[in-house]
mmCIF file of C-alpha atoms in Angstrom:
data_model
loop_
_atom_site.group_PDB
_atom_site.id
_atom_site.type_symbol
_atom_site.label_atom_id
_atom_site.label_comp_id
_atom_site.label_asym_id
_atom_site.label_seq_id
_atom_site.Cartn_x
_atom_site.Cartn_y
_atom_site.Cartn_z
ATOM 1 C CA MET A 11 -141.794 -133.702 -72.212
ATOM 2 C CA LYS A 12 -142.069 -130.343 -70.460
ATOM 3 C CA ASP A 13 -143.624 -127.165 -71.749
ATOM 4 C CA THR A 14 -141.979 -124.337 -69.803
ATOM 5 C CA PHE A 15 -142.516 -120.566 -69.600
ATOM 6 C CA LYS A 16 -139.493 -120.206 -71.870
ATOM 7 C CA HIS A 17 -141.143 -122.401 -74.525
ATOM 8 C CA LYS A 18 -144.391 -120.444 -74.206
ATOM 9 C CA GLY A 19 -142.509 -117.172 -74.664
ATOM 10 C CA MET A 20 -140.762 -118.514 -77.767
ATOM 11 C CA ARG A 21 -144.110 -119.678 -79.128
ATOM 12 C CA GLN A 22 -145.587 -116.217 -78.618
ATOM 13 C CA GLN A 23 -142.697 -114.732 -80.631
ATOM 14 C CA LEU A 24 -143.313 -117.311 -83.375
ATOM 15 C CA VAL A 25 -147.002 -116.359 -83.489
ATOM 16 C CA ASP A 26 -146.103 -112.658 -83.714
ATOM 17 C CA SER A 27 -143.787 -113.413 -86.645
ATOM 18 C CA ILE A 28 -146.475 -115.461 -88.459
ATOM 19 C CA ARG A 29 -148.992 -112.668 -87.872
ATOM 20 C CA LYS A 30 -146.549 -110.202 -89.470
ATOM 21 C CA HIS A 31 -146.324 -112.538 -92.480
ATOM 22 C CA GLY A 32 -150.048 -112.032 -93.050
ATOM 23 C CA ILE A 33 -151.910 -114.748 -91.123
ATOM 24 C CA LYS A 34 -155.045 -113.039 -89.798
ATOM 25 C CA ASP A 35 -157.252 -115.804 -88.366
ATOM 26 C CA GLU A 36 -156.925 -115.435 -84.591
ATOM 27 C CA THR A 37 -158.281 -118.947 -83.908
ATOM 28 C CA VAL A 38 -155.461 -120.381 -86.050
ATOM 29 C CA LEU A 39 -152.850 -118.188 -84.338
ATOM 30 C CA ASN A 40 -154.188 -119.254 -80.916
ATOM 31 C CA ALA A 41 -153.927 -122.924 -81.893
ATOM 32 C CA ILE A 42 -150.295 -122.451 -83.012
ATOM 33 C CA ASN A 43 -149.682 -120.673 -79.703
ATOM 34 C CA LYS A 44 -150.990 -123.676 -77.769
ATOM 35 C CA VAL A 45 -149.254 -126.576 -79.536
ATOM 36 C CA PRO A 46 -145.826 -127.314 -77.983
ATOM 37 C CA ARG A 47 -143.912 -127.754 -81.255
ATOM 38 C CA HIS A 48 -140.638 -128.548 -79.456
ATOM 39 C CA LEU A 49 -142.147 -131.861 -78.290
ATOM 40 C CA PHE A 50 -142.432 -132.940 -81.934
ATOM 41 C CA MET A 51 -138.665 -132.672 -82.452
ATOM 42 C CA ASP A 52 -135.673 -134.598 -81.129
ATOM 43 C CA SER A 53 -134.408 -132.996 -77.923
ATOM 44 C CA GLY A 54 -131.127 -131.959 -79.560
ATOM 45 C CA PHE A 55 -133.018 -129.611 -81.889
ATOM 46 C CA ILE A 56 -135.208 -127.780 -79.388
ATOM 47 C CA ASP A 57 -133.639 -124.442 -80.387
ATOM 48 C CA HIS A 58 -135.063 -124.891 -83.885
ATOM 49 C CA ALA A 59 -138.595 -125.586 -82.660
ATOM 50 C CA TYR A 60 -139.799 -121.992 -82.645
ATOM 51 C CA VAL A 61 -137.936 -120.749 -85.691
ATOM 52 C CA ASP A 62 -140.306 -120.316 -88.644
ATOM 53 C CA LYS A 63 -138.675 -123.052 -90.738
ATOM 54 C CA ALA A 64 -139.370 -126.613 -91.808
ATOM 55 C CA PHE A 65 -137.112 -129.171 -90.151
ATOM 56 C CA PRO A 66 -136.104 -132.774 -91.022
ATOM 57 C CA ILE A 67 -137.689 -135.627 -89.052
ATOM 58 C CA ALA A 68 -137.665 -139.410 -89.524
ATOM 59 C CA ALA A 69 -138.195 -141.244 -92.844
ATOM 60 C CA ASP A 70 -136.871 -138.362 -95.001
ATOM 61 C CA GLN A 71 -139.866 -136.227 -94.073
ATOM 62 C CA THR A 72 -140.064 -132.790 -92.486
ATOM 63 C CA ILE A 73 -142.055 -131.077 -89.766
ATOM 64 C CA SER A 74 -143.720 -128.287 -91.754
ATOM 65 C CA GLN A 75 -142.822 -124.650 -91.400
ATOM 66 C CA PRO A 76 -145.227 -123.066 -88.853
ATOM 67 C CA TYR A 77 -146.174 -120.330 -91.349
ATOM 68 C CA THR A 78 -147.147 -123.014 -93.897
ATOM 69 C CA VAL A 79 -149.205 -124.874 -91.288
ATOM 70 C CA ALA A 80 -150.966 -121.617 -90.378
ATOM 71 C CA PHE A 81 -151.467 -120.708 -94.056
ATOM 72 C CA GLN A 82 -153.028 -124.050 -94.979
ATOM 73 C CA THR A 83 -155.138 -124.123 -91.811
ATOM 74 C CA GLU A 84 -156.438 -120.600 -92.446
ATOM 75 C CA LEU A 85 -157.474 -121.590 -95.988
ATOM 76 C CA LEU A 86 -159.458 -124.545 -94.611
ATOM 77 C CA GLN A 87 -161.704 -122.222 -92.534
ATOM 78 C CA VAL A 88 -162.442 -125.037 -90.101
ATOM 79 C CA LYS A 89 -164.958 -124.741 -87.280
ATOM 80 C CA SER A 90 -165.162 -126.724 -84.074
ATOM 81 C CA GLY A 91 -166.858 -130.077 -84.755
ATOM 82 C CA HIS A 92 -165.838 -130.187 -88.433
ATOM 83 C CA LYS A 93 -164.696 -133.506 -89.882
ATOM 84 C CA VAL A 94 -161.254 -133.075 -91.413
ATOM 85 C CA LEU A 95 -159.211 -135.538 -93.462
ATOM 86 C CA GLU A 96 -155.450 -135.000 -93.330
ATOM 87 C CA ILE A 97 -153.239 -136.631 -95.960
ATOM 88 C CA GLY A 98 -149.736 -137.042 -94.512
ATOM 89 C CA THR A 99 -149.724 -137.248 -90.698
ATOM 90 C CA GLY A 100 -145.942 -136.817 -90.577
ATOM 91 C CA SER A 101 -144.776 -135.631 -87.149
ATOM 92 C CA GLY A 102 -148.399 -134.997 -86.104
ATOM 93 C CA TYR A 103 -147.862 -131.240 -85.697
ATOM 94 C CA GLN A 104 -150.499 -130.162 -88.237
ATOM 95 C CA CYS A 105 -152.866 -132.772 -86.803
ATOM 96 C CA ALA A 106 -152.392 -131.297 -83.290
ATOM 97 C CA VAL A 107 -153.145 -127.777 -84.568
ATOM 98 C CA LEU A 108 -156.396 -129.051 -86.148
ATOM 99 C CA ILE A 109 -157.388 -130.898 -82.949
ATOM 100 C CA GLU A 110 -156.651 -127.708 -80.987
ATOM 101 C CA LEU A 111 -159.244 -126.008 -83.241
ATOM 102 C CA GLY A 112 -161.867 -128.533 -82.097
ATOM 103 C CA THR A 113 -162.043 -130.560 -85.322
ATOM 104 C CA LYS A 114 -162.420 -134.323 -85.669
ATOM 105 C CA VAL A 115 -159.286 -135.365 -87.525
ATOM 106 C CA TYR A 116 -158.865 -138.500 -89.644
ATOM 107 C CA SER A 117 -155.245 -138.685 -90.731
ATOM 108 C CA ILE A 118 -153.436 -141.001 -93.179
ATOM 109 C CA GLU A 119 -149.680 -141.684 -93.248
ATOM 110 C CA ARG A 120 -147.940 -144.031 -95.689
ATOM 111 C CA GLN A 121 -144.500 -144.166 -94.005
ATOM 112 C CA GLN A 122 -144.765 -147.013 -91.504
ATOM 113 C CA GLN A 123 -141.941 -145.789 -89.265
ATOM 114 C CA LEU A 124 -143.575 -142.355 -88.917
ATOM 115 C CA PHE A 125 -147.061 -143.807 -88.530
ATOM 116 C CA LYS A 126 -145.983 -146.002 -85.603
ATOM 117 C CA LYS A 127 -144.100 -143.204 -83.897
ATOM 118 C CA THR A 128 -146.779 -140.520 -84.303
ATOM 119 C CA SER A 129 -149.748 -142.718 -83.405
ATOM 120 C CA LYS A 130 -148.107 -143.459 -80.030
ATOM 121 C CA PHE A 131 -146.819 -139.930 -79.501
ATOM 122 C CA LEU A 132 -149.922 -137.771 -80.160
ATOM 123 C CA PRO A 133 -152.156 -139.323 -77.444
ATOM 124 C CA LYS A 134 -149.204 -139.183 -75.026
ATOM 125 C CA ILE A 135 -149.192 -135.373 -75.234
ATOM 126 C CA GLY A 136 -152.994 -135.142 -75.145
ATOM 127 C CA TYR A 137 -153.959 -134.975 -78.844
ATOM 128 C CA ARG A 138 -156.474 -137.614 -79.896
ATOM 129 C CA ALA A 139 -157.394 -137.888 -83.555
ATOM 130 C CA LYS A 140 -160.635 -139.686 -84.460
ATOM 131 C CA LYS A 141 -158.524 -142.084 -86.533
ATOM 132 C CA LEU A 142 -154.869 -142.405 -87.533
ATOM 133 C CA ILE A 143 -154.499 -144.710 -90.513
ATOM 134 C CA PHE A 144 -151.516 -146.336 -92.170
ATOM 135 C CA GLY A 145 -152.318 -146.272 -95.892
ATOM 136 C CA ASP A 146 -152.359 -144.540 -99.265
ATOM 137 C CA GLY A 147 -153.407 -140.895 -99.059
ATOM 138 C CA TYR A 148 -154.232 -140.757 -102.787
ATOM 139 C CA LYS A 149 -157.296 -142.911 -102.068
ATOM 140 C CA GLY A 150 -158.547 -140.769 -99.209
ATOM 141 C CA LEU A 151 -160.897 -142.428 -96.728
ATOM 142 C CA PRO A 152 -164.159 -143.234 -98.547
ATOM 143 C CA GLU A 153 -165.678 -145.100 -95.577
ATOM 144 C CA GLU A 154 -165.623 -141.915 -93.464
ATOM 145 C CA ALA A 155 -166.566 -139.425 -96.242
ATOM 146 C CA PRO A 156 -167.885 -136.829 -96.769
ATOM 147 C CA PHE A 157 -165.522 -134.382 -95.032
ATOM 148 C CA ASP A 158 -165.916 -130.671 -94.268
ATOM 149 C CA SER A 159 -162.264 -130.174 -95.211
ATOM 150 C CA ILE A 160 -159.329 -132.110 -96.605
ATOM 151 C CA ILE A 161 -155.729 -130.961 -96.155
ATOM 152 C CA VAL A 162 -152.762 -132.440 -98.016
ATOM 153 C CA THR A 163 -149.416 -131.812 -96.315
ATOM 154 C CA ALA A 164 -147.138 -133.043 -99.113
ATOM 155 C CA GLY A 165 -146.547 -131.882 -102.685
ATOM 156 C CA ALA A 166 -148.884 -133.672 -105.102
ATOM 157 C CA PRO A 167 -147.983 -133.866 -108.811
ATOM 158 C CA PHE A 168 -151.743 -133.850 -109.557
ATOM 159 C CA VAL A 169 -155.005 -133.550 -107.619
ATOM 160 C CA PRO A 170 -156.252 -137.031 -106.630
ATOM 161 C CA LYS A 171 -159.881 -137.379 -107.826
ATOM 162 C CA PRO A 172 -160.963 -139.460 -104.793
ATOM 163 C CA LEU A 173 -160.163 -136.496 -102.532
ATOM 164 C CA LEU A 174 -162.420 -134.151 -104.491
ATOM 165 C CA SER A 175 -165.229 -136.716 -104.423
ATOM 166 C CA GLN A 176 -164.943 -137.119 -100.630
ATOM 167 C CA LEU A 177 -165.651 -133.425 -99.919
ATOM 168 C CA LYS A 178 -169.048 -132.240 -98.717
ATOM 169 C CA VAL A 179 -170.774 -129.655 -100.881
ATOM 170 C CA GLY A 180 -169.331 -126.428 -99.466
ATOM 171 C CA GLY A 181 -166.235 -128.358 -98.341
ATOM 172 C CA ARG A 182 -162.671 -127.211 -98.964
ATOM 173 C CA LEU A 183 -159.609 -129.104 -100.172
ATOM 174 C CA VAL A 184 -156.214 -127.434 -99.618
ATOM 175 C CA ILE A 185 -153.413 -129.091 -101.577
ATOM 176 C CA PRO A 186 -149.924 -128.058 -102.763
ATOM 177 C CA VAL A 187 -149.804 -129.045 -106.461
ATOM 178 C CA GLY A 188 -146.641 -129.406 -108.522
ATOM 179 C CA ASP A 189 -143.449 -131.431 -108.845
ATOM 180 C CA ASP A 190 -140.411 -129.534 -107.600
ATOM 181 C CA VAL A 191 -142.125 -126.373 -106.376
ATOM 182 C CA GLN A 192 -145.831 -126.455 -105.551
ATOM 183 C CA THR A 193 -148.669 -123.978 -105.950
ATOM 184 C CA MET A 194 -150.934 -123.906 -102.894
ATOM 185 C CA THR A 195 -154.358 -124.676 -104.322
ATOM 186 C CA LEU A 196 -157.823 -124.455 -102.789
ATOM 187 C CA PHE A 197 -160.840 -126.286 -104.205
ATOM 188 C CA ILE A 198 -164.310 -125.444 -102.895
ATOM 189 C CA ARG A 199 -167.043 -127.925 -103.769
ATOM 190 C CA LYS A 200 -170.016 -125.990 -105.147
ATOM 191 C CA GLY A 201 -172.153 -128.919 -106.285
ATOM 192 C CA PRO A 202 -171.984 -132.635 -107.149
ATOM 193 C CA LYS A 203 -169.674 -131.968 -110.113
ATOM 194 C CA GLU A 204 -168.804 -128.312 -109.660
ATOM 195 C CA PHE A 205 -165.606 -127.038 -108.015
ATOM 196 C CA GLU A 206 -164.192 -123.556 -107.612
ATOM 197 C CA LYS A 207 -160.395 -123.341 -107.769
ATOM 198 C CA HIS A 208 -158.115 -120.701 -106.225
ATOM 199 C CA GLU A 209 -154.298 -120.544 -106.287
ATOM 200 C CA PHE A 210 -152.060 -118.976 -103.625
ATOM 201 C CA GLY A 211 -148.342 -118.653 -104.289
ATOM 202 C CA LYS A 212 -145.441 -121.081 -104.327
ATOM 203 C CA PHE A 213 -144.401 -123.472 -101.572
ATOM 204 C CA ARG A 214 -141.961 -126.356 -101.267
ATOM 205 C CA PHE A 215 -143.136 -129.651 -99.742
ATOM 206 C CA VAL A 216 -141.793 -133.183 -99.591
ATOM 207 C CA PRO A 217 -143.504 -135.266 -102.321
ATOM 208 C CA LEU A 218 -146.830 -137.024 -101.729
ATOM 209 C CA LEU A 219 -145.985 -140.621 -102.589
ATOM 210 C CA GLU A 220 -148.550 -142.929 -104.115
ATOM 211 C CA ASP A 221 -148.703 -146.409 -102.629
ATOM 212 C CA LYS A 222 -146.532 -148.615 -104.810
ATOM 213 C CA ASN A 223 -147.231 -151.864 -102.924
#
């Protein structure tokens, strides 16, 4: 569980590569530069930690590509102190980036194996979410709403209505929508029933699974 000068140098190179790809928000780039991504991967795969690619983790999930994490985070426009709901905790990497930005993160994971692993692991490396929940992301977290931002880290075949309703007015939902390939979509809540929608290119995520239990 070490973060060495070598790791920091590799992280700096990763940040430079993401910047070249068009990420401009320096606070987001700084957060990526601080989170030791290699700790989120099995030790045998450390060499892959600072390559700008997604990588398989437990329960048929992936640790997201750093560029995608930066892209989604930049779209959220979070500020320190913001309340953020994350759908799909996964490895905890995106969650750590959000915590690094000073936000209060509430995160939901529906894969029990991942939930158990990540909820132990994040505090161990110094990242404390407000709440990590095992449950169905499609329902959001009504008891903690409204949120300044909601981020969905898995491909959703449609936009779950509860998520839109749990946004503050002025709040932003970033969600990849589609079946096989997803369109990164941003919803900004303009009023009680009014939303502005923006679309940003194609991405590929693991599917957001609805709770079948």
